[in-house]
Every structure is written in structure tokens, then in C-alpha cells.
PDB file of N, CA, C and O in Angstrom:
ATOM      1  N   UNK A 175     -34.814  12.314  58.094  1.00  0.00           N
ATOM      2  CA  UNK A 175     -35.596  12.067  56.913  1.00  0.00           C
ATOM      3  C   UNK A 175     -35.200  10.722  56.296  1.00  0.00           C
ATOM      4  O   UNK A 175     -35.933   9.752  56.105  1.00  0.00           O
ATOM      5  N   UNK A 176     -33.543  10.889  55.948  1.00  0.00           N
ATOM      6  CA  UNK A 176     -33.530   9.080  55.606  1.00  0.00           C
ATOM      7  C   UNK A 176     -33.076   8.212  56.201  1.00  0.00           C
ATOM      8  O   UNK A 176     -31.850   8.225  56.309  1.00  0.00           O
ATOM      9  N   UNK A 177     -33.606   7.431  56.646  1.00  0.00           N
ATOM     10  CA  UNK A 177     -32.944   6.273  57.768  1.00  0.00           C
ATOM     11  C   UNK A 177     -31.228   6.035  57.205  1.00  0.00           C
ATOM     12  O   UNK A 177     -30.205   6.444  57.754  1.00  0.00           O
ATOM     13  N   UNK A 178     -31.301   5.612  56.535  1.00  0.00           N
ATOM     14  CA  UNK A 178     -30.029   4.290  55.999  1.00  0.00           C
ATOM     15  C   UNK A 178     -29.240   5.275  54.739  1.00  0.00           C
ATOM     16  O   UNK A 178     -29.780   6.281  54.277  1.00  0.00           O
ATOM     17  N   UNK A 179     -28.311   4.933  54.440  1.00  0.00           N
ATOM     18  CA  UNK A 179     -27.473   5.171  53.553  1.00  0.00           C
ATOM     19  C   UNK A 179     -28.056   4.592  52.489  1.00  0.00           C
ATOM     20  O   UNK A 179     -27.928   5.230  51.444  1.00  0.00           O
ATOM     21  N   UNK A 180     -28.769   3.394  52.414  1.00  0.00           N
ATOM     22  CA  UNK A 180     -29.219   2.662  50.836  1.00  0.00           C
ATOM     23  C   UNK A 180     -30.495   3.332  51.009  1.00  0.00           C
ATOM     24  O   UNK A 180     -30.907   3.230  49.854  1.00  0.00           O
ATOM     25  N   UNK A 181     -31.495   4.003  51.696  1.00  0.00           N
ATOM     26  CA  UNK A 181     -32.540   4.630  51.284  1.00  0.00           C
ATOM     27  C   UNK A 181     -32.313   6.188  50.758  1.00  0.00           C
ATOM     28  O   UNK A 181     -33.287   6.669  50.179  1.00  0.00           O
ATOM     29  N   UNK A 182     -30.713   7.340  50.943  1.00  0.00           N
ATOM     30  CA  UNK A 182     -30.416   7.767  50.626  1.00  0.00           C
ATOM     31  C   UNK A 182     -30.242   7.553  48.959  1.00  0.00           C
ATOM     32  O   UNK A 182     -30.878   8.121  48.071  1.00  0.00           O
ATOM     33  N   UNK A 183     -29.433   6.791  48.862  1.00  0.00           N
ATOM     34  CA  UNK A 183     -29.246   6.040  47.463  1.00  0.00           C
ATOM     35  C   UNK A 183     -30.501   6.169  46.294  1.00  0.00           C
ATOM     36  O   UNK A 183     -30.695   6.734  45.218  1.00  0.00           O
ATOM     37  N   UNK A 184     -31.372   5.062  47.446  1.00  0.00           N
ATOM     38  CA  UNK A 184     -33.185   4.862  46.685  1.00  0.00           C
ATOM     39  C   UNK A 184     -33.582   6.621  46.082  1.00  0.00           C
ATOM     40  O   UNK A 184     -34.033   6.910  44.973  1.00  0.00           O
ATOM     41  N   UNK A 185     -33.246   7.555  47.194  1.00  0.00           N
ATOM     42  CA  UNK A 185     -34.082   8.789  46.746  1.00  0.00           C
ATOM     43  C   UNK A 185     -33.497   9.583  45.597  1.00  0.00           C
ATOM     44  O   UNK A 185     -34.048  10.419  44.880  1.00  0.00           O
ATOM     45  N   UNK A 186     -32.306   9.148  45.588  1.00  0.00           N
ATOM     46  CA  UNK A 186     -30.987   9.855  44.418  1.00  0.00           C
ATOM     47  C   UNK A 186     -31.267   9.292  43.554  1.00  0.00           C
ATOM     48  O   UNK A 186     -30.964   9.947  42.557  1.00  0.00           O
ATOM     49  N   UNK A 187     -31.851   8.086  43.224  1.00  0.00           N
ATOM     50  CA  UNK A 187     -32.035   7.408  41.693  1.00  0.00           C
ATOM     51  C   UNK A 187     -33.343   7.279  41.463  1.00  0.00           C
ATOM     52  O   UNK A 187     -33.613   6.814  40.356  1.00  0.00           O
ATOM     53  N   UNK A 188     -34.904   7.738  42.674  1.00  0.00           N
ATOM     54  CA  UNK A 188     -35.588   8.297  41.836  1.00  0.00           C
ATOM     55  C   UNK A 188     -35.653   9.294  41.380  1.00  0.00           C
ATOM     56  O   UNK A 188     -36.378   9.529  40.413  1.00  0.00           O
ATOM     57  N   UNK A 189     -34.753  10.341  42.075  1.00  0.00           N
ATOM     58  CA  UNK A 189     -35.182  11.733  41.804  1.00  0.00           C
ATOM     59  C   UNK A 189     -34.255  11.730  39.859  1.00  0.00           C
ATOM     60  O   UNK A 189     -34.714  12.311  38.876  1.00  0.00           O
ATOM     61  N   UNK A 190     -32.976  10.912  39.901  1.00  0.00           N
ATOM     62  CA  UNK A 190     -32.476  11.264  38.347  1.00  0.00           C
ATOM     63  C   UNK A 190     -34.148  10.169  37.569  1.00  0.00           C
ATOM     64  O   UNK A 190     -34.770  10.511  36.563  1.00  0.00           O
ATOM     65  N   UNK A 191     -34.375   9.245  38.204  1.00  0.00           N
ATOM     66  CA  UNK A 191     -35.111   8.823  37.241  1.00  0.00           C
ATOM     67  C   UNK A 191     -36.092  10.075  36.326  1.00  0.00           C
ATOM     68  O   UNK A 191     -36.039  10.357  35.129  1.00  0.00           O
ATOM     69  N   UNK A 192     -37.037  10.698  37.512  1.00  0.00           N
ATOM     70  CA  UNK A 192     -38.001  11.438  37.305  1.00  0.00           C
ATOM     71  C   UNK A 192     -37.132  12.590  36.357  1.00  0.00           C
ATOM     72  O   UNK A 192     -37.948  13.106  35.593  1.00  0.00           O
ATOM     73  N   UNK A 193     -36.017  13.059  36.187  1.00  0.00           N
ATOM     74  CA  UNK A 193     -35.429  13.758  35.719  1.00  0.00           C
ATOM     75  C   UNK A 193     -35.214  13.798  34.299  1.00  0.00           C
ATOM     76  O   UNK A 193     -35.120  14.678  33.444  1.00  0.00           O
ATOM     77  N   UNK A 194     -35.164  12.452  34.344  1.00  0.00           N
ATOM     78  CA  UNK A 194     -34.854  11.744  32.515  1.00  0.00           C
ATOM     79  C   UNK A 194     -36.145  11.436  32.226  1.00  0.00           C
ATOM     80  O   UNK A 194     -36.353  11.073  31.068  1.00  0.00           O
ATOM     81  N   UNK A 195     -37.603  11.513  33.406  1.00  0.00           N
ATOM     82  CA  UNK A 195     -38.207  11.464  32.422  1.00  0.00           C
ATOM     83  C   UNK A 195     -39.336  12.429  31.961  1.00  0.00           C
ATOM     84  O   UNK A 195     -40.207  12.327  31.097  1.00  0.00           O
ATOM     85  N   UNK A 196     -38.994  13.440  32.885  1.00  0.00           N
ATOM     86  CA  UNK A 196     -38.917  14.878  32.161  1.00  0.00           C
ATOM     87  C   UNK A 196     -38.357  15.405  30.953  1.00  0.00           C
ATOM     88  O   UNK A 196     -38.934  16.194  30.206  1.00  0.00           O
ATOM     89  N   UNK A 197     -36.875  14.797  30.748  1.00  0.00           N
ATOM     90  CA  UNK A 197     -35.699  15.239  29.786  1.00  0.00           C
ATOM     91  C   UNK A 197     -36.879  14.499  28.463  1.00  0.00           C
ATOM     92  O   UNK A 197     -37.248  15.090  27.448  1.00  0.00           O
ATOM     93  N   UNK A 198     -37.251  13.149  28.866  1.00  0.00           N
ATOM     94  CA  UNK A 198     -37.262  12.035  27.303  1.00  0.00           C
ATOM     95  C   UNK A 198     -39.314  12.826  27.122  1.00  0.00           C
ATOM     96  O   UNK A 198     -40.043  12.710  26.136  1.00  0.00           O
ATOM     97  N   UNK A 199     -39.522  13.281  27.974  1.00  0.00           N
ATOM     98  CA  UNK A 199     -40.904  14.382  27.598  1.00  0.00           C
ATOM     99  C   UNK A 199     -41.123  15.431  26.830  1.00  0.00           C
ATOM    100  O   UNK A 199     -42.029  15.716  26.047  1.00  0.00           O
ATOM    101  N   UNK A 200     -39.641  16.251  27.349  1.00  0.00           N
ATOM    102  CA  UNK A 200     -40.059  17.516  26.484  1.00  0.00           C
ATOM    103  C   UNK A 200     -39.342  16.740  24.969  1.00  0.00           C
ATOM    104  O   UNK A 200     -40.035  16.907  23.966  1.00  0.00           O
ATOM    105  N   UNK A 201     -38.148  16.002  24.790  1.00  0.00           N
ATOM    106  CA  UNK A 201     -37.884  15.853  23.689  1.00  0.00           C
ATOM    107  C   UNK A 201     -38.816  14.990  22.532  1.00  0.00           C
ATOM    108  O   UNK A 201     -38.721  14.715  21.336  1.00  0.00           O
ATOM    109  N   UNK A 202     -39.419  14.832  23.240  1.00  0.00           N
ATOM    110  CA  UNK A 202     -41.024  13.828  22.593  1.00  0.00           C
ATOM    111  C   UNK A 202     -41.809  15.455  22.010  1.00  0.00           C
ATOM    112  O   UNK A 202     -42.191  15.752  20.878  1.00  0.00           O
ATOM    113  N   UNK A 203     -41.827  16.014  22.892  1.00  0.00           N
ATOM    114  CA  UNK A 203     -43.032  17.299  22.191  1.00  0.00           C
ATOM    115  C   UNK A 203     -41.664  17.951  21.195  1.00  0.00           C
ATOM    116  O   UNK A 203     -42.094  18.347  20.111  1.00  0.00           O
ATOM    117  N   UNK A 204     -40.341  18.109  21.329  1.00  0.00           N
ATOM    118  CA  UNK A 204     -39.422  18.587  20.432  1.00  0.00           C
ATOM    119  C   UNK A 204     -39.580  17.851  18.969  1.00  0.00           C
ATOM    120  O   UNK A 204     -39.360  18.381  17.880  1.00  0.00           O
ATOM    121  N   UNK A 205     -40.005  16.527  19.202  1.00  0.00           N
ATOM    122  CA  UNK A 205     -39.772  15.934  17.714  1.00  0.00           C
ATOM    123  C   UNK A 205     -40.940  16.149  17.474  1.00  0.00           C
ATOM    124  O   UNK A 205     -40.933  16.661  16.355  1.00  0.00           O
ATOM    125  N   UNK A 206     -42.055  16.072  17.859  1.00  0.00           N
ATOM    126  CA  UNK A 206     -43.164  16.024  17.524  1.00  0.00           C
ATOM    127  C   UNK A 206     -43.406  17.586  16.627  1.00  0.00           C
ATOM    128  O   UNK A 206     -44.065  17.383  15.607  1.00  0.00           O
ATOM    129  N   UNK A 207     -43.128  18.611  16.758  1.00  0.00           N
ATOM    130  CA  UNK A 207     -42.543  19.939  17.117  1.00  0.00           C
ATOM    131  C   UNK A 207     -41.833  20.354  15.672  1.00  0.00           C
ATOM    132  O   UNK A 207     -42.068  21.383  15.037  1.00  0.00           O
ATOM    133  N   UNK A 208     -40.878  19.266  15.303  1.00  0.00           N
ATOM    134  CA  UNK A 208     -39.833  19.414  14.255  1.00  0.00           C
ATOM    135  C   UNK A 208     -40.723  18.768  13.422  1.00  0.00           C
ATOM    136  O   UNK A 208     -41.032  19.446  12.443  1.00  0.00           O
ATOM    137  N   UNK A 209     -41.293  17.559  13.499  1.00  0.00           N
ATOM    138  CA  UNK A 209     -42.293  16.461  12.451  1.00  0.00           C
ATOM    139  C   UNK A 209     -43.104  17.432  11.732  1.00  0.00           C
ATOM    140  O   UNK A 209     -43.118  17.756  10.544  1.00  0.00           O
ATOM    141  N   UNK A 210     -43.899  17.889  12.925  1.00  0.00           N
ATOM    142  CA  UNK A 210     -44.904  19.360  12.284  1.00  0.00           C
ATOM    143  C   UNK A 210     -44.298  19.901  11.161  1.00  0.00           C
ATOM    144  O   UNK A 210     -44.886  19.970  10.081  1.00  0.00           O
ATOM    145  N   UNK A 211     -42.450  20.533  11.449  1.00  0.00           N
ATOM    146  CA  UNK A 211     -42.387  22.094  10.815  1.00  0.00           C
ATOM    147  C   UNK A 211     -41.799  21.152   9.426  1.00  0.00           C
ATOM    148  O   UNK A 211     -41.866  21.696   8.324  1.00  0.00           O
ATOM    149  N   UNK A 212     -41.218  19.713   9.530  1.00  0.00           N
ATOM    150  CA  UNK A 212     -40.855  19.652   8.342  1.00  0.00           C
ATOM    151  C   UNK A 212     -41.713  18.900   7.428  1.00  0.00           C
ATOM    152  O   UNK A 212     -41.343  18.781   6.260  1.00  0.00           O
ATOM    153  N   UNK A 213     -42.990  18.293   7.875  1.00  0.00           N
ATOM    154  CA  UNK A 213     -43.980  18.406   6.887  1.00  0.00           C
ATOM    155  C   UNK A 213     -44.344  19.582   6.137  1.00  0.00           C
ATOM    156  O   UNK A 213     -44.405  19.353   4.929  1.00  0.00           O
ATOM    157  N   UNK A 214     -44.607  20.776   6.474  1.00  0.00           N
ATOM    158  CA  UNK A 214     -45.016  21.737   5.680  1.00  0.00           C
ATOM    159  C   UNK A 214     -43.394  22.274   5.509  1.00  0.00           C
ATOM    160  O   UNK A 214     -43.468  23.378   6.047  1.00  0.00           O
ATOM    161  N   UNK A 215     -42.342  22.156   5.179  1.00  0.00           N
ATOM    162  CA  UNK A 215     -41.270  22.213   4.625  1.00  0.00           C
ATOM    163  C   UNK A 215     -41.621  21.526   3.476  1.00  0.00           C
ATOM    164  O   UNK A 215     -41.597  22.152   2.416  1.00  0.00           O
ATOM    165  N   UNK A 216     -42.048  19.974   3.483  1.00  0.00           N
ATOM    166  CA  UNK A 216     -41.677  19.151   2.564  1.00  0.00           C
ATOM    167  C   UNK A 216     -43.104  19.315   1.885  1.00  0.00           C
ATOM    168  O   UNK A 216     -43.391  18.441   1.067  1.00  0.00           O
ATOM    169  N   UNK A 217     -44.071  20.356   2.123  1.00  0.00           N
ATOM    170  CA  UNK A 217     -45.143  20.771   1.341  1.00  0.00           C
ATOM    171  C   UNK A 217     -44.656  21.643   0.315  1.00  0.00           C
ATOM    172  O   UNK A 217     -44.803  21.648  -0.907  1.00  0.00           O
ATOM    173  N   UNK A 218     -44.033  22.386   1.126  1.00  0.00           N
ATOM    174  CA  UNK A 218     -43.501  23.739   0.367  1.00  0.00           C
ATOM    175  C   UNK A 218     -42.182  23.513  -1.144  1.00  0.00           C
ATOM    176  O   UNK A 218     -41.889  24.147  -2.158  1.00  0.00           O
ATOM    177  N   UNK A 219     -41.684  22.099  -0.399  1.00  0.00           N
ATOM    178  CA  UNK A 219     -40.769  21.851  -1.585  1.00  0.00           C
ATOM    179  C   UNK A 219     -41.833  21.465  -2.658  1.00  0.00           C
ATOM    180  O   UNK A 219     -41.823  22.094  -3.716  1.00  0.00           O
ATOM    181  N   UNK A 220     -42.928  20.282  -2.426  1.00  0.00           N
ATOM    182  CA  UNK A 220     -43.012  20.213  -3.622  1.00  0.00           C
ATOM    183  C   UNK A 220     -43.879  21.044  -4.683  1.00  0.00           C
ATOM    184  O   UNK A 220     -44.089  20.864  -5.882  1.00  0.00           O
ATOM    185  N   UNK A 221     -44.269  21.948  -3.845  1.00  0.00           N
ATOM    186  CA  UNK A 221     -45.078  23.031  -4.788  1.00  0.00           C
ATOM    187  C   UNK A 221     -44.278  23.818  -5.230  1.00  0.00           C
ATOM    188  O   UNK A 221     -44.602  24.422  -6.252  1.00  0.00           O
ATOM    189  N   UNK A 222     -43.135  24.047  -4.697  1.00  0.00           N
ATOM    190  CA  UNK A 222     -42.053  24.182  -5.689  1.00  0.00           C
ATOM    191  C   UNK A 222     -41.460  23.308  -6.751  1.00  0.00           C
ATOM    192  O   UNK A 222     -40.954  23.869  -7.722  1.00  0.00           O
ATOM    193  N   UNK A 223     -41.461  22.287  -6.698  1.00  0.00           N
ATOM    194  CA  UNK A 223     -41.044  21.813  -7.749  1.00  0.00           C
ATOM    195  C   UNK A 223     -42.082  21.356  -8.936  1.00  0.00           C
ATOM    196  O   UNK A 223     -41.763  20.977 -10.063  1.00  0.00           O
ATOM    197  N   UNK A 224     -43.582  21.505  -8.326  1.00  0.00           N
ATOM    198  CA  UNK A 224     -44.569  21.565  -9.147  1.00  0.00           C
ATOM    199  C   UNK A 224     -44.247  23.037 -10.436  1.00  0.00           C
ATOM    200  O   UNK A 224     -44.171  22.995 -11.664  1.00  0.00           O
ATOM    201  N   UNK A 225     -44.141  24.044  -9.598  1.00  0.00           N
ATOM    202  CA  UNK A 225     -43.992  24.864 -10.139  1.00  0.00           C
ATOM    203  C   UNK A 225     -43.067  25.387 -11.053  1.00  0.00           C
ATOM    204  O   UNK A 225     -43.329  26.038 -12.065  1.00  0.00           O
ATOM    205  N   UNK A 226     -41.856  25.025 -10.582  1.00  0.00           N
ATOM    206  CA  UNK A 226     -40.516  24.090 -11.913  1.00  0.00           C
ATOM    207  C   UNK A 226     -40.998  24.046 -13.401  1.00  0.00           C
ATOM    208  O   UNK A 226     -41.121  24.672 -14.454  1.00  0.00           O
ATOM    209  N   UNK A 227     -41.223  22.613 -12.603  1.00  0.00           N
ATOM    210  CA  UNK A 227     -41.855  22.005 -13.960  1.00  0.00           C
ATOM    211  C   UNK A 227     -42.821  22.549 -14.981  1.00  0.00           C
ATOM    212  O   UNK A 227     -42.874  22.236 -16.170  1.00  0.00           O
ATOM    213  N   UNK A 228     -43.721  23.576 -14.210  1.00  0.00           N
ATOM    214  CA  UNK A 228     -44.590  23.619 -15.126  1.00  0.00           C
ATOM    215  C   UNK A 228     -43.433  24.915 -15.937  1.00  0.00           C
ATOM    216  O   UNK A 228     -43.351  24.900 -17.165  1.00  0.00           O
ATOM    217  N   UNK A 229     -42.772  25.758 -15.279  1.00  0.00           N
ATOM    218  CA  UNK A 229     -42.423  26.843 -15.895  1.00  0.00           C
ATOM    219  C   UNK A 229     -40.982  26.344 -16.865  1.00  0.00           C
ATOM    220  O   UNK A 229     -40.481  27.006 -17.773  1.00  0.00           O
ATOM    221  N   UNK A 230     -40.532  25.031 -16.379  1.00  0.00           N
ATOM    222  CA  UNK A 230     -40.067  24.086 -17.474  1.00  0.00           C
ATOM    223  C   UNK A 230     -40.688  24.004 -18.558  1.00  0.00           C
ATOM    224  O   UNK A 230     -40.397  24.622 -19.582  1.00  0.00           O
ATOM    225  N   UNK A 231     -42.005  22.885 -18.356  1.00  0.00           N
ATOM    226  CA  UNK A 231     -42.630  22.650 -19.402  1.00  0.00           C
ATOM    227  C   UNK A 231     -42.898  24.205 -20.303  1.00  0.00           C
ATOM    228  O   UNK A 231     -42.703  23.891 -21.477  1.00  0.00           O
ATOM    229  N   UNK A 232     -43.224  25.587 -20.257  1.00  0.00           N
ATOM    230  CA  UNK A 232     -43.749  26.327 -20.858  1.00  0.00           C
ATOM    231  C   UNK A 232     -42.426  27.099 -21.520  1.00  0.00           C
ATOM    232  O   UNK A 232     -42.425  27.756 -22.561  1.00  0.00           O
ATOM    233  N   UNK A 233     -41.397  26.860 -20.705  1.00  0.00           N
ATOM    234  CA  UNK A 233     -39.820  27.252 -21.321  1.00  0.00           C
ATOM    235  C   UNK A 233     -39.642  26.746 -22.867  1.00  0.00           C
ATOM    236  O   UNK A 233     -39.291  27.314 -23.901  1.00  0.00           O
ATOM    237  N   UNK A 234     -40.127  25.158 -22.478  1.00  0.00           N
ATOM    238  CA  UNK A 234     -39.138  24.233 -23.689  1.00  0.00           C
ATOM    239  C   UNK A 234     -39.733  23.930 -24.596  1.00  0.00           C
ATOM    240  O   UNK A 234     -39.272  23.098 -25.377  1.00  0.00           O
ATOM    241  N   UNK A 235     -41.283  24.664 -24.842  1.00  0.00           N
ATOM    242  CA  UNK A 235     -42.335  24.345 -25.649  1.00  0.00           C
ATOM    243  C   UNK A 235     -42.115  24.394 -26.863  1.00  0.00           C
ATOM    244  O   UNK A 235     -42.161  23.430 -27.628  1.00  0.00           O
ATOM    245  N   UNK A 236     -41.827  25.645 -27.177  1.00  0.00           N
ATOM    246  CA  UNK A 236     -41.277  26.211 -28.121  1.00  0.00           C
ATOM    247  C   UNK A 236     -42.192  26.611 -28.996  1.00  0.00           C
ATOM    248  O   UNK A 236     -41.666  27.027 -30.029  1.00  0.00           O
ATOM    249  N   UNK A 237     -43.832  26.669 -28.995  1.00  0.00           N
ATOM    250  CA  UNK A 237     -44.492  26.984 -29.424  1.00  0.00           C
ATOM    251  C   UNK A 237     -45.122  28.712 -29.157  1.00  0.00           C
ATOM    252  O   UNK A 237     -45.778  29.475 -29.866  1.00  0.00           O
ATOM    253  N   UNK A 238     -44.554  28.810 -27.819  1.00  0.00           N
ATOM    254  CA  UNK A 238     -44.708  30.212 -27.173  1.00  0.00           C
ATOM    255  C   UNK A 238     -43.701  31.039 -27.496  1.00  0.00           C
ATOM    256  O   UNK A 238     -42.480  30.954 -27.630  1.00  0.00           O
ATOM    257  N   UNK A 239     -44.652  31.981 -27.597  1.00  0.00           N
ATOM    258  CA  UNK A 239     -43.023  33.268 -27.609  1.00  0.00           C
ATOM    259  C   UNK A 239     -42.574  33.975 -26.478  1.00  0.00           C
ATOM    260  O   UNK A 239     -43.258  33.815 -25.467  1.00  0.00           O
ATOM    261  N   UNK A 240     -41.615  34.703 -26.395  1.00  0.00           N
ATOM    262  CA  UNK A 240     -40.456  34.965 -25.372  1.00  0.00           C
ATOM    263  C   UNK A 240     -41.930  35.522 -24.150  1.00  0.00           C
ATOM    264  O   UNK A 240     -42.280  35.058 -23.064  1.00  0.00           O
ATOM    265  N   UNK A 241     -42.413  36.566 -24.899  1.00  0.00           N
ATOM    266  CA  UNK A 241     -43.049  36.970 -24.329  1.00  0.00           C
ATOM    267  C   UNK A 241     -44.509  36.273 -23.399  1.00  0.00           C
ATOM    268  O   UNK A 241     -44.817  36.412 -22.215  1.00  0.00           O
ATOM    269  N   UNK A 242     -45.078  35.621 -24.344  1.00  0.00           N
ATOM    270  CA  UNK A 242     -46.251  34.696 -23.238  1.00  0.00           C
ATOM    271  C   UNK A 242     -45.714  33.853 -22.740  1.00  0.00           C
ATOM    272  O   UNK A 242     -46.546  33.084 -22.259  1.00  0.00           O
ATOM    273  N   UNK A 243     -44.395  33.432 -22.512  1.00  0.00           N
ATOM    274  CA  UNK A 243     -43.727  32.390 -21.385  1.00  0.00           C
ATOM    275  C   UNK A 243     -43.399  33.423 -20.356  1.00  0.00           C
ATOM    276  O   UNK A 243     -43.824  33.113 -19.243  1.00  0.00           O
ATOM    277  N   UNK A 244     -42.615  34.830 -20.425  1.00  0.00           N
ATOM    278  CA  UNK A 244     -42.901  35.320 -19.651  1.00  0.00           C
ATOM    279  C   UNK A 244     -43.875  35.403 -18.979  1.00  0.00           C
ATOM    280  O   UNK A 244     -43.738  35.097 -17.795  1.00  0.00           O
ATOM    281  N   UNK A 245     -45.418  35.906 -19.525  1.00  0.00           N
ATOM    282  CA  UNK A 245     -46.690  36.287 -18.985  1.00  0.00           C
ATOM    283  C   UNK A 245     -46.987  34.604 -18.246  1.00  0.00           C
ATOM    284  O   UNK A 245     -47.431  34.733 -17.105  1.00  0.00           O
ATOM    285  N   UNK A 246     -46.868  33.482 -18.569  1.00  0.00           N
ATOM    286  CA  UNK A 246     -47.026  32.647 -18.049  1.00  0.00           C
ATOM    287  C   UNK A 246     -46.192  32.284 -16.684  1.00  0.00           C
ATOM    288  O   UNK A 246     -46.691  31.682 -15.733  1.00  0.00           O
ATOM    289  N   UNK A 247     -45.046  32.679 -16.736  1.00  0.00           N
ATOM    290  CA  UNK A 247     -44.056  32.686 -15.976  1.00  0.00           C
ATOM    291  C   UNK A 247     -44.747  33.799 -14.458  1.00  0.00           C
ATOM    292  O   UNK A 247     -45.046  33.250 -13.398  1.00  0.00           O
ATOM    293  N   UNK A 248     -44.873  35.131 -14.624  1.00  0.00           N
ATOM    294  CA  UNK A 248     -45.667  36.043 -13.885  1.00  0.00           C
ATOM    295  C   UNK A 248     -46.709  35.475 -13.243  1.00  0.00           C
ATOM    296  O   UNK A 248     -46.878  35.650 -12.037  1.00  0.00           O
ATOM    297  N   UNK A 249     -47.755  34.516 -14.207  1.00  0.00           N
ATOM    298  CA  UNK A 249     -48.887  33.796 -13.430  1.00  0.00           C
ATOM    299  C   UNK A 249     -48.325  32.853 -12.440  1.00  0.00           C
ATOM    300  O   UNK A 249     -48.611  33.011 -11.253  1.00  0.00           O
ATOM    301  N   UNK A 250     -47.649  32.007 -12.769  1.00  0.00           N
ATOM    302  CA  UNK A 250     -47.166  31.499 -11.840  1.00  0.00           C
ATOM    303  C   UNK A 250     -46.718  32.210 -10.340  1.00  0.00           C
ATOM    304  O   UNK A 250     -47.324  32.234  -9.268  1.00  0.00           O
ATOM    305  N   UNK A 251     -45.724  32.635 -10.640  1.00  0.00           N
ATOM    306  CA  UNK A 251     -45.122  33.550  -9.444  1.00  0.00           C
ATOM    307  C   UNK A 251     -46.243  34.201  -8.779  1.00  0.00           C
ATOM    308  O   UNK A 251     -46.110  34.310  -7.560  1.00  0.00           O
ATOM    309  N   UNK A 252     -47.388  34.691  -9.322  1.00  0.00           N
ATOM    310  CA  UNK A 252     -48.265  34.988  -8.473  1.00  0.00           C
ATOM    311  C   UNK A 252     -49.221  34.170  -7.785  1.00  0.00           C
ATOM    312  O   UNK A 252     -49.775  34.379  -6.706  1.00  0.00           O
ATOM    313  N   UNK A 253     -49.335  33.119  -8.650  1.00  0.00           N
ATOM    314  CA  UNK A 253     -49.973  32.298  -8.465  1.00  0.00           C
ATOM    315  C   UNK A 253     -49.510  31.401  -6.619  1.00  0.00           C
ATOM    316  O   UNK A 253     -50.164  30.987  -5.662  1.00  0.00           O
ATOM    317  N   UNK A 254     -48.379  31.472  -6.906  1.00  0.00           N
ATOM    318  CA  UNK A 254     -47.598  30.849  -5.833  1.00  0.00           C
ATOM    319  C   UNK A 254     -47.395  31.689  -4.583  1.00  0.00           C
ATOM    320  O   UNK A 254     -47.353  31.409  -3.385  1.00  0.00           O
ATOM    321  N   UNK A 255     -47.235  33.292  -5.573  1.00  0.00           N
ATOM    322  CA  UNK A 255     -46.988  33.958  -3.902  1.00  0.00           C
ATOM    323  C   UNK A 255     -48.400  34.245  -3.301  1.00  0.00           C
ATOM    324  O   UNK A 255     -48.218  34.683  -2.165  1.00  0.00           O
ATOM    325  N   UNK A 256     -49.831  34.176  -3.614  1.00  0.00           N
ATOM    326  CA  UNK A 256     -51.416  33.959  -3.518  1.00  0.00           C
ATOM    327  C   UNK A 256     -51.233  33.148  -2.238  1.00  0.00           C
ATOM    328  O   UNK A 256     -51.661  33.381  -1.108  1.00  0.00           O
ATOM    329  N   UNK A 257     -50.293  31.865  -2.817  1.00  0.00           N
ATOM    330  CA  UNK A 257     -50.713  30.744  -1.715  1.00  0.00           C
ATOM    331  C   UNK A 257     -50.239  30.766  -0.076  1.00  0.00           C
ATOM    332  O   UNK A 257     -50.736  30.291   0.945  1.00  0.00           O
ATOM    333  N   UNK A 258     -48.968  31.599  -0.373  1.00  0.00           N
ATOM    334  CA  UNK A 258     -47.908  31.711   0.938  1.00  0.00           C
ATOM    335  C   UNK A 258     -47.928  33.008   0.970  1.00  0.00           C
ATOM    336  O   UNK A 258     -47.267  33.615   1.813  1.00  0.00           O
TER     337      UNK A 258
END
């Protein structure tokens, strides 16, 4: 099958070539893969921190009482668990 010792060689360094570039393939669909999951990570943070704020803002008002910051507080939380 191989004549020569340097065509031995030739078939050993395409076969790692083709190997790595299998390896640098799947890790292309891996990041691609991770990009996906931490965009909607970094969705999820900020509708959380949308949601913070607003239950900030309705905390520190001080125009509300204990109770309709609660009830506002509840909308929220549902509001949020609706979405996810």
C-alpha cells in the first residue's frame, strides 16, 4: 500500500490533519451551541433586573401601603412566571 517511508509519513499527517479538523468542527457547533444558550441567559438576566427595579421602584415610593406593594409585588411574580 505505501511505497516509501516518506509516503507513510504523508498518510500519518493527513489522517491527524483530517482529525483536527473534525476536532476544530464540532467545537465550532460547541460555541455556536453555548452563544445560543447564553444569549437567552443574558435575556433572562435582564428581565430580571427589569423586574428589580420596578419592584424597587414600588418598594421606595412610599406613597403605597405595605399592602398594594405587596399586591404589586404578586403581579409581578406572576407576571414573570406567565413568561417562563
Amino acid at each position: 500500500m505505501f511505497k516509501t517511508k516518506k509516503d507513510k509519513i504523508i498518510a500519518e499527517y493527513e489522517t491527524t490533519i483530517k482529525n483536527q479538523k473534525s476536532l476544530i468542527e464540532d467545537l465550532k457547533k460547541r460555541d455556536s451551541l453555548q452563544s445560543t444558550s447564553n444569549a437567552g441567559l443574558r435575556d433572562e438576566i435582564e428581565n430580571l433586573k427589569l423586574i428589580l427595579k420596578n419592584v424597587a421602584d414600588l418598594s421606595f415610593e412610599g406613597q403605597f401601603s405595605s399592602e398594594l406593594v405587596l399586591a404589586k409585588i404578586k403581579k409581578l411574580v406572576c407576571d414573570y412566571q406567565s413568561k417562563n
